[in-house]
Amino acid sequence: MLKTVAVILAAGCGERAGFTRPKQLVKLAGRPVIAHALERFQLHSGVDEIAIVTSQACRDEIEELVRREHLTKVKKVLLGGHERYESSLAAIRAYEPREGETGPALIFHDAVRPLVSERIISDVIDGLAHYSAVDVAIPASDTVIVSDPDTDTITTIPDRRHTRLGQTPQGFHYEVIRRAYDIALSDPSFRTTDDCGVIVKYLPDQKVFIVPGAQCNMKLTYAEDLMIIDKYMHCNAARRHDATPEHILLSRIQDRTIVVLGGTSGIGFSIARLARAYGARVRIASRSTGVDIANEAAVRNFLHETAAESGRIDAVVNSAAVLERVPLVNMNMEEVEDSIRTNILGAFTVAKASYDHLRQTGGHLLFFASSSYTFGRAQYSTYSAAKAAVVNLTQALADEWSAVGIHVNCVNPERCKTPMREKAFGYEPPDTLLDPDDVARKALSILIGRSTGFIYDVVKNQGR
Ligand code: C5P
């Protein structure tokens, strides 16, 4: 079996992206983009070793990241060049085999494609059992036009049935990619933007096998791509949590101390009940037990008492909210302030009061949004706007508190069968609504994970 080395190319400066930092270091769900890509290769059983190619300017930050994220497979941090191919070459040279030995399989991946899947990596590795070069591509949905850049006119239009869009990873047998580059470097007109292109041009007899990529395996190029990648990431993560096996939930929730604010009703009630069933120590509070989340002293006292009693707090879930369906012009400012006090200020209060407790345990803070956060809804503008604020707060705190190890996430359930919803919307057919127990299960699986800065969409019949 060939040794397989994943080479993560991260020496670009991201000039095109309009970011103020190299795009591989831009934060996505609370962690640098490259950390997500690295994690995929770290976790893949077919990858033996990882090499990162970076720039001098980013080297310290990358090395610190490798330490912080316990990326045990990373054995080399190399310096790349000005052009992407120079960065690939740095890795090829670093893995030069000794006389008579065979070099490893090299799998080059853009650090700025954080959503590469286990399936794609596996397909590339499997492809290398039969081919010495493997590419990843998706069908081109737009027509590809080959142009003459001098005259801005069309040269040819390839048949769309045969055009695909290349992605990474791209895998190679060492000797083949080495030979292709050796020939390329003796060509004064050599230019390339990807490694398979070097094989196709300089070793035309070598077949390059193509494995299917994925739309979500997109490259972070422009600032707006970050929002799309972020959304893909949350959808994928929500699906992953659906599959959390029972025994894992059971073993990881057991004996944790979980505080549920808003735990006397609706989703909070379901979370508390399920967490208890899994053996957690659960403390609930709500306005009806005398703890209004907008009242800082009340929240602080409650958390303080819980910590004194249990010795620790592992998670704080804030599911308390108020929802009134009233057109804004029919609300007086007192009512507006009331909604904002609970739905927004309450979230800030809970966050501030939880900080010291969760810092001690590297714990979790979990908020709740609503599908109205993405698009404000008529008749409940204060609630919609508040939920958009909660999402933003989640992202900000995940970033702000990542250094102290607190995880901050948010669940975004679609219409859910709760007393609060029924009061505002009246009767709705139950089979059109989410079951709060399903949302609770998802919430618990988030509380046993390591993610931070995620907004988990929960929709009915997810994954089915
Ligand atoms: O510039 P582009 O978006 O094509 O970069 C793709 C990947 O190649 C990025 O992860 C980038 O960091 C890497 N790269 C590199 N060395 C360069 C240019 C780009 O490692 N000189």
XYZ file of C-alpha atoms and ligand atoms in Angstrom:
485
model
C 0.000 0.000 0.000
C 1.268 3.424 -0.955
C 1.642 5.952 1.823
C -0.918 8.710 1.268
C -0.003 12.303 2.019
C -2.589 15.082 1.869
C -0.994 18.362 0.836
C -3.072 21.341 1.916
C -2.221 24.324 -0.242
C -2.487 27.451 1.843
C 0.141 29.862 0.590
C -2.218 32.107 -1.355
C -2.846 35.639 -0.190
C -6.448 35.792 -1.424
C -6.060 39.027 -3.355
C -9.149 38.424 -5.470
C -11.373 37.743 -2.516
C -11.649 41.243 -1.127
C -10.792 39.958 2.340
C -8.423 41.811 4.585
C -6.717 38.519 5.558
C -5.622 35.468 3.556
C -8.899 33.675 2.903
C -7.757 30.365 4.433
C -7.561 32.184 7.792
C -10.937 33.878 7.575
C -13.313 32.538 10.247
C -16.063 30.116 9.311
C -18.278 28.867 12.143
C -15.797 30.205 14.679
C -12.690 28.546 13.193
C -10.326 29.453 10.348
C -11.446 28.082 6.973
C -8.315 25.922 6.726
C -9.128 24.247 10.066
C -12.279 22.734 8.556
C -10.377 21.423 5.517
C -7.602 20.002 7.712
C -10.108 18.282 9.975
C -11.541 16.349 7.032
C -8.130 14.867 6.202
C -7.152 14.370 9.837
C -10.278 12.264 10.364
C -10.000 10.242 7.141
C -8.588 6.789 7.814
C -7.030 6.560 4.323
C -4.793 9.596 4.885
C -1.496 8.748 6.576
C 0.087 12.152 6.798
C -0.666 15.811 6.128
C 1.642 18.540 4.848
C 0.570 22.175 4.871
C 2.086 24.602 2.400
C 1.856 28.148 3.691
C 3.428 31.565 3.324
C 6.037 33.033 5.644
C 3.486 35.580 6.872
C 0.986 32.906 7.972
C 3.391 30.251 9.165
C 3.235 31.007 12.914
C -0.550 31.162 12.878
C -0.781 27.846 11.007
C 1.646 26.136 13.381
C -0.334 27.426 16.362
C -3.538 26.108 14.753
C -1.993 22.664 14.273
C -1.130 22.571 17.985
C -4.469 23.950 19.150
C -6.553 21.562 17.030
C -4.374 18.516 17.845
C -3.794 17.802 14.152
C -1.549 14.853 14.800
C -1.204 13.858 11.153
C 0.450 17.159 10.191
C 4.147 16.312 9.829
C 5.390 19.173 7.664
C 4.610 22.875 7.395
C 6.304 24.033 4.202
C 6.796 27.398 2.572
C 5.052 27.878 -0.761
C 5.686 30.185 -3.659
C 4.059 33.113 -5.371
C 2.171 30.919 -7.877
C 0.015 27.989 -6.814
C 2.140 25.526 -8.781
C 5.221 26.651 -6.847
C 3.428 25.661 -3.668
C 2.626 22.218 -5.125
C 6.279 21.910 -6.129
C 7.414 22.699 -2.579
C 5.500 19.617 -1.407
C 6.744 17.443 -4.283
C 10.329 18.347 -3.397
C 9.745 17.763 0.314
C 8.636 14.173 -0.366
C 11.448 13.245 -2.747
C 12.058 9.530 -2.056
C 15.473 8.087 -1.428
C 17.231 6.275 -4.287
C 15.390 3.038 -5.092
C 12.312 3.926 -3.002
C 8.847 4.842 -4.200
C 7.416 8.239 -3.305
C 4.038 8.545 -1.550
C 0.725 9.251 -3.214
C 0.224 13.004 -2.987
C -3.273 14.431 -2.681
C -3.329 18.177 -3.234
C -6.216 20.103 -1.739
C -7.063 23.795 -1.650
C -7.153 24.999 1.948
C -10.043 27.206 0.878
C -12.364 24.274 0.115
C -13.460 23.540 3.680
C -16.377 21.258 2.814
C -14.582 18.428 1.037
C -16.379 15.259 2.070
C -15.145 11.918 3.328
C -16.704 10.352 0.210
C -14.695 12.556 -2.170
C -11.419 11.876 -0.347
C -12.168 8.128 -0.383
C -12.973 8.187 -4.102
C -9.688 9.941 -4.880
C -7.700 7.437 -2.811
C -9.554 4.494 -4.394
C -8.994 5.988 -7.852
C -5.250 5.964 -7.234
C -5.369 2.165 -7.005
C -6.061 2.083 -10.762
C -4.837 5.411 -12.132
C -1.753 7.478 -11.451
C -3.669 10.761 -11.566
C -7.155 11.516 -10.248
C -9.175 14.710 -10.487
C -12.471 15.769 -8.875
C -15.076 17.587 -10.958
C -18.761 18.478 -11.142
C -20.845 18.865 -14.309
C -20.792 22.394 -15.701
C -24.262 23.839 -15.415
C -23.337 26.911 -17.449
C -21.946 26.701 -20.953
C -18.145 27.007 -20.950
C -16.821 29.442 -23.548
C -13.215 29.433 -24.719
C -12.235 32.975 -25.573
C -9.513 34.934 -27.290
C -8.450 37.352 -24.539
C -6.918 39.787 -27.030
C -10.126 40.373 -28.947
C -12.733 39.332 -26.362
C -14.317 36.996 -28.874
C -15.309 33.338 -28.716
C -12.835 30.806 -30.036
C -14.837 27.639 -29.363
C -17.730 26.424 -27.311
C -17.152 22.846 -26.129
C -20.167 20.552 -26.019
C -21.669 21.076 -22.550
C -22.215 17.352 -22.109
C -18.428 17.004 -21.930
C -17.446 20.026 -19.877
C -16.967 19.781 -16.142
C -15.699 22.115 -13.474
C -12.542 20.995 -11.726
C -12.269 20.975 -7.947
C -9.777 19.496 -5.507
C -8.458 17.198 -4.083
C -6.334 15.968 -6.949
C -4.318 12.813 -6.343
C -1.133 11.542 -7.987
C 1.419 8.813 -7.830
C 4.584 10.573 -6.825
C 6.716 9.633 -9.818
C 4.071 10.777 -12.296
C 3.482 14.255 -10.902
C 7.219 14.669 -10.399
C 7.950 13.730 -14.029
C 5.200 16.037 -15.342
C 6.611 18.977 -13.397
C 10.187 18.199 -14.476
C 9.114 18.463 -18.116
C 6.921 21.515 -17.449
C 9.760 23.398 -15.776
C 11.897 23.049 -18.887
C 9.145 24.720 -20.929
C 9.686 28.522 -20.906
C 5.982 29.125 -21.615
C 4.781 26.908 -18.719
C 1.727 28.242 -16.882
C -0.843 26.356 -14.860
C -3.487 26.882 -12.225
C -3.900 23.248 -11.246
C -1.850 20.105 -10.980
C -3.917 17.840 -13.232
C -3.366 20.396 -15.975
C 0.379 19.713 -15.764
C -0.198 15.988 -16.369
C -2.642 16.578 -19.233
C -0.239 18.937 -20.993
C 3.133 17.316 -20.391
C 2.251 13.622 -20.036
C -0.637 13.369 -22.511
C -0.536 9.560 -22.497
C -1.376 9.419 -18.788
C -5.088 9.010 -18.146
C -6.487 11.313 -15.465
C -9.489 9.654 -13.836
C -12.344 11.919 -12.749
C -14.364 11.293 -9.585
C -17.565 13.215 -8.901
C -17.150 16.304 -6.770
C -19.960 18.153 -5.026
C -21.532 21.538 -5.393
C -20.789 22.269 -1.747
C -17.082 21.488 -2.204
C -16.765 25.018 -3.489
C -13.715 27.213 -3.297
C -13.807 30.339 -1.193
C -12.901 32.970 -3.752
C -15.058 36.023 -3.153
C -16.375 37.441 0.115
C -19.958 36.446 -0.711
C -18.878 32.784 -1.121
C -18.384 32.704 2.627
C -22.120 33.074 3.228
C -22.924 30.217 0.849
C -20.265 27.945 2.340
C -21.529 28.834 5.808
C -25.057 27.806 4.822
C -23.886 24.525 3.248
C -21.939 23.832 6.377
C -24.944 24.253 8.638
C -27.125 22.031 6.473
C -24.452 19.313 6.462
C -23.896 19.627 10.185
C -27.615 19.356 10.931
C -27.754 16.136 8.915
C -24.746 14.741 10.773
C -26.401 15.390 14.128
C -29.481 13.471 13.019
C -27.337 10.390 12.910
C -25.899 10.641 16.435
C -26.308 7.106 17.792
C -28.307 6.582 20.966
C -25.432 5.065 22.971
C -23.172 8.043 22.244
C -25.818 10.499 23.391
C -26.356 8.415 26.469
C -22.708 8.163 27.445
C -21.863 11.802 26.798
C -24.894 13.487 28.339
C -24.792 11.385 31.483
C -23.811 13.327 34.622
C -23.531 16.644 32.822
C -25.152 19.635 34.431
C -27.466 21.302 31.965
C -29.400 24.482 32.667
C -32.494 25.106 30.570
C -33.902 28.612 30.709
C -37.432 28.515 29.389
C -37.454 24.852 30.441
C -41.015 24.690 31.764
C -42.666 24.610 28.353
C -42.241 23.883 24.642
C -38.828 22.951 23.237
C -37.053 23.773 26.523
C -39.328 21.355 28.365
C -38.551 18.600 25.847
C -34.805 19.223 26.145
C -34.974 19.039 29.930
C -37.010 15.821 29.863
C -34.771 14.119 27.309
C -31.550 15.214 29.027
C -32.862 13.797 32.320
C -33.729 10.552 30.594
C -30.100 10.351 29.444
C -28.854 10.795 32.984
C -27.969 14.494 33.033
C -28.452 16.743 36.044
C -30.949 19.231 34.702
C -32.013 22.526 36.259
C -34.843 24.419 34.668
C -36.080 27.944 35.171
C -38.503 30.285 33.494
C -40.628 33.316 34.200
C -43.133 31.046 35.903
C -40.462 29.851 38.362
C -39.398 33.452 39.023
C -36.441 33.671 36.618
C -37.047 36.227 33.887
C -34.108 36.012 31.474
C -34.138 39.772 31.081
C -33.471 40.126 34.806
C -29.726 39.894 35.215
C -29.735 39.376 38.985
C -32.290 36.561 38.717
C -30.302 34.733 36.012
C -26.993 35.185 37.832
C -28.443 33.921 41.127
C -29.989 30.903 39.465
C -26.743 29.940 37.715
C -24.764 30.598 40.885
C -27.038 28.340 42.940
C -26.895 25.620 40.292
C -23.101 25.735 40.144
C -22.856 25.668 43.962
C -25.138 22.649 44.103
C -23.656 20.662 41.181
C -20.082 21.870 41.299
C -20.191 22.798 37.611
C -22.334 23.878 34.685
C -21.658 22.144 31.377
C -24.329 23.743 29.248
C -26.764 26.611 29.329
C -29.699 26.371 26.943
C -31.787 29.480 26.415
C -35.106 28.551 24.883
C -37.139 31.300 26.540
C -38.872 33.651 24.129
C -42.101 35.558 23.605
C -44.042 35.701 20.361
C -46.979 38.009 19.744
C -48.597 38.187 16.324
C -49.485 41.836 16.043
C -48.825 44.365 13.249
C -46.179 46.819 14.397
C -48.489 49.847 14.042
C -50.859 48.241 16.525
C -48.138 47.771 19.153
C -47.257 50.491 21.589
C -43.591 51.029 22.400
C -43.969 49.333 25.733
C -44.996 46.126 23.958
C -42.142 46.468 21.465
C -39.671 46.928 24.299
C -41.152 43.966 26.117
C -40.529 41.696 23.140
C -37.012 43.018 22.660
C -36.243 42.771 26.360
C -36.965 39.051 26.443
C -35.915 37.979 22.962
C -32.740 40.039 22.548
C -31.646 41.489 25.878
C -32.499 38.165 27.511
C -29.992 36.418 25.226
C -27.294 38.954 26.130
C -28.077 38.595 29.833
C -27.903 34.791 29.696
C -24.639 34.943 27.761
C -22.972 37.328 30.206
C -24.188 35.460 33.267
C -23.057 32.080 31.833
C -19.562 33.116 30.805
C -17.635 32.391 34.020
C -19.369 29.057 34.552
C -18.904 27.811 30.995
C -15.303 28.970 30.833
C -14.484 26.619 33.691
C -15.943 23.598 31.891
C -15.279 24.484 28.236
C -19.049 24.268 28.090
C -21.831 25.067 25.678
C -24.212 27.955 25.291
C -27.162 27.143 23.070
C -29.592 29.697 21.704
C -32.759 29.312 19.675
C -33.610 31.213 16.518
C -36.583 30.725 14.225
C -36.833 30.299 10.489
C -38.049 33.924 10.442
C -34.490 35.101 11.145
C -33.486 34.843 7.489
C -36.466 36.771 6.253
C -38.499 39.087 8.480
C -42.171 38.129 8.722
C -45.225 40.339 8.673
C -47.217 40.401 11.937
C -44.253 39.468 14.090
C -41.544 41.878 13.133
C -40.158 42.192 16.668
C -39.771 38.421 17.018
C -38.230 38.011 13.514
C -35.808 40.870 14.085
C -34.889 39.548 17.532
C -34.110 36.090 16.116
C -31.849 37.632 13.465
C -30.048 39.375 16.324
C -29.694 36.082 18.236
C -28.052 34.449 15.196
C -25.639 37.334 14.901
C -24.928 37.173 18.642
C -24.195 33.439 18.348
C -21.615 34.050 15.624
C -20.021 36.961 17.458
C -19.716 35.123 20.783
C -18.473 31.908 19.156
C -15.626 33.946 17.744
C -15.076 36.030 20.886
C -15.092 33.027 23.230
C -13.263 30.483 21.083
C -10.032 31.410 22.863
C -11.473 30.305 26.222
C -13.052 27.150 24.845
C -16.744 28.027 25.173
C -18.947 26.646 22.388
C -21.784 28.884 21.255
C -24.370 27.549 18.819
C -27.924 28.203 17.791
C -30.763 25.917 16.737
C -33.084 27.222 14.079
C -36.209 25.080 14.140
C -38.901 25.569 11.550
C -42.537 25.694 12.714
C -42.698 23.579 15.849
C -45.621 22.283 17.875
C -45.258 24.351 21.051
C -47.765 26.128 23.291
C -46.171 29.462 22.278
C -46.828 28.768 18.615
C -50.324 27.512 19.215
C -51.176 30.632 21.218
C -49.948 32.876 18.390
C -51.150 30.899 15.362
C -54.080 28.848 16.614
C -54.654 25.289 15.423
C -52.351 23.932 12.694
C -52.381 20.320 11.458
C -49.864 18.516 13.713
C -48.295 16.633 10.797
C -47.142 19.974 9.346
C -45.248 20.900 12.526
C -41.965 19.727 14.013
C -42.148 17.602 17.114
C -40.338 19.398 20.005
C -38.789 16.056 21.002
C -37.014 15.889 17.626
C -35.644 19.387 18.168
C -34.586 18.386 21.687
C -32.640 15.402 20.371
C -30.812 17.625 17.949
C -30.060 20.117 20.716
C -28.526 17.393 22.898
C -26.395 16.075 20.062
C -25.040 19.611 19.583
C -24.246 19.841 23.299
C -22.006 16.764 23.104
C -20.146 17.995 20.009
C -17.202 20.313 19.524
C -18.665 22.755 17.038
C -19.075 26.429 17.687
C -20.635 29.283 15.740
C -23.137 27.024 13.962
C -26.746 27.809 13.181
C -28.407 24.406 12.918
C -31.506 24.383 10.750
C -33.992 21.766 11.925
C -36.658 20.959 9.387
C -39.412 18.395 9.379
C -38.408 15.001 7.961
C -34.749 16.010 7.777
C -32.553 13.304 6.369
C -35.526 11.203 5.277
O -5.858 31.394 -5.763
P -6.699 30.181 -5.699
O -8.064 30.482 -5.157
O -6.772 29.368 -6.930
O -5.996 29.263 -4.612
C -6.355 27.939 -4.377
C -5.551 27.380 -3.216
O -4.160 27.380 -3.561
C -5.690 28.201 -1.934
O -5.886 27.326 -0.842
C -4.381 28.942 -1.847
O -3.975 29.228 -0.522
C -3.414 27.990 -2.530
N -2.277 28.707 -3.113
C -0.997 28.397 -2.710
N 0.071 29.087 -3.212
C -0.120 30.101 -4.077
C -1.410 30.427 -4.524
C -2.481 29.707 -4.021
O -0.813 27.482 -1.883
N 0.931 30.760 -4.515
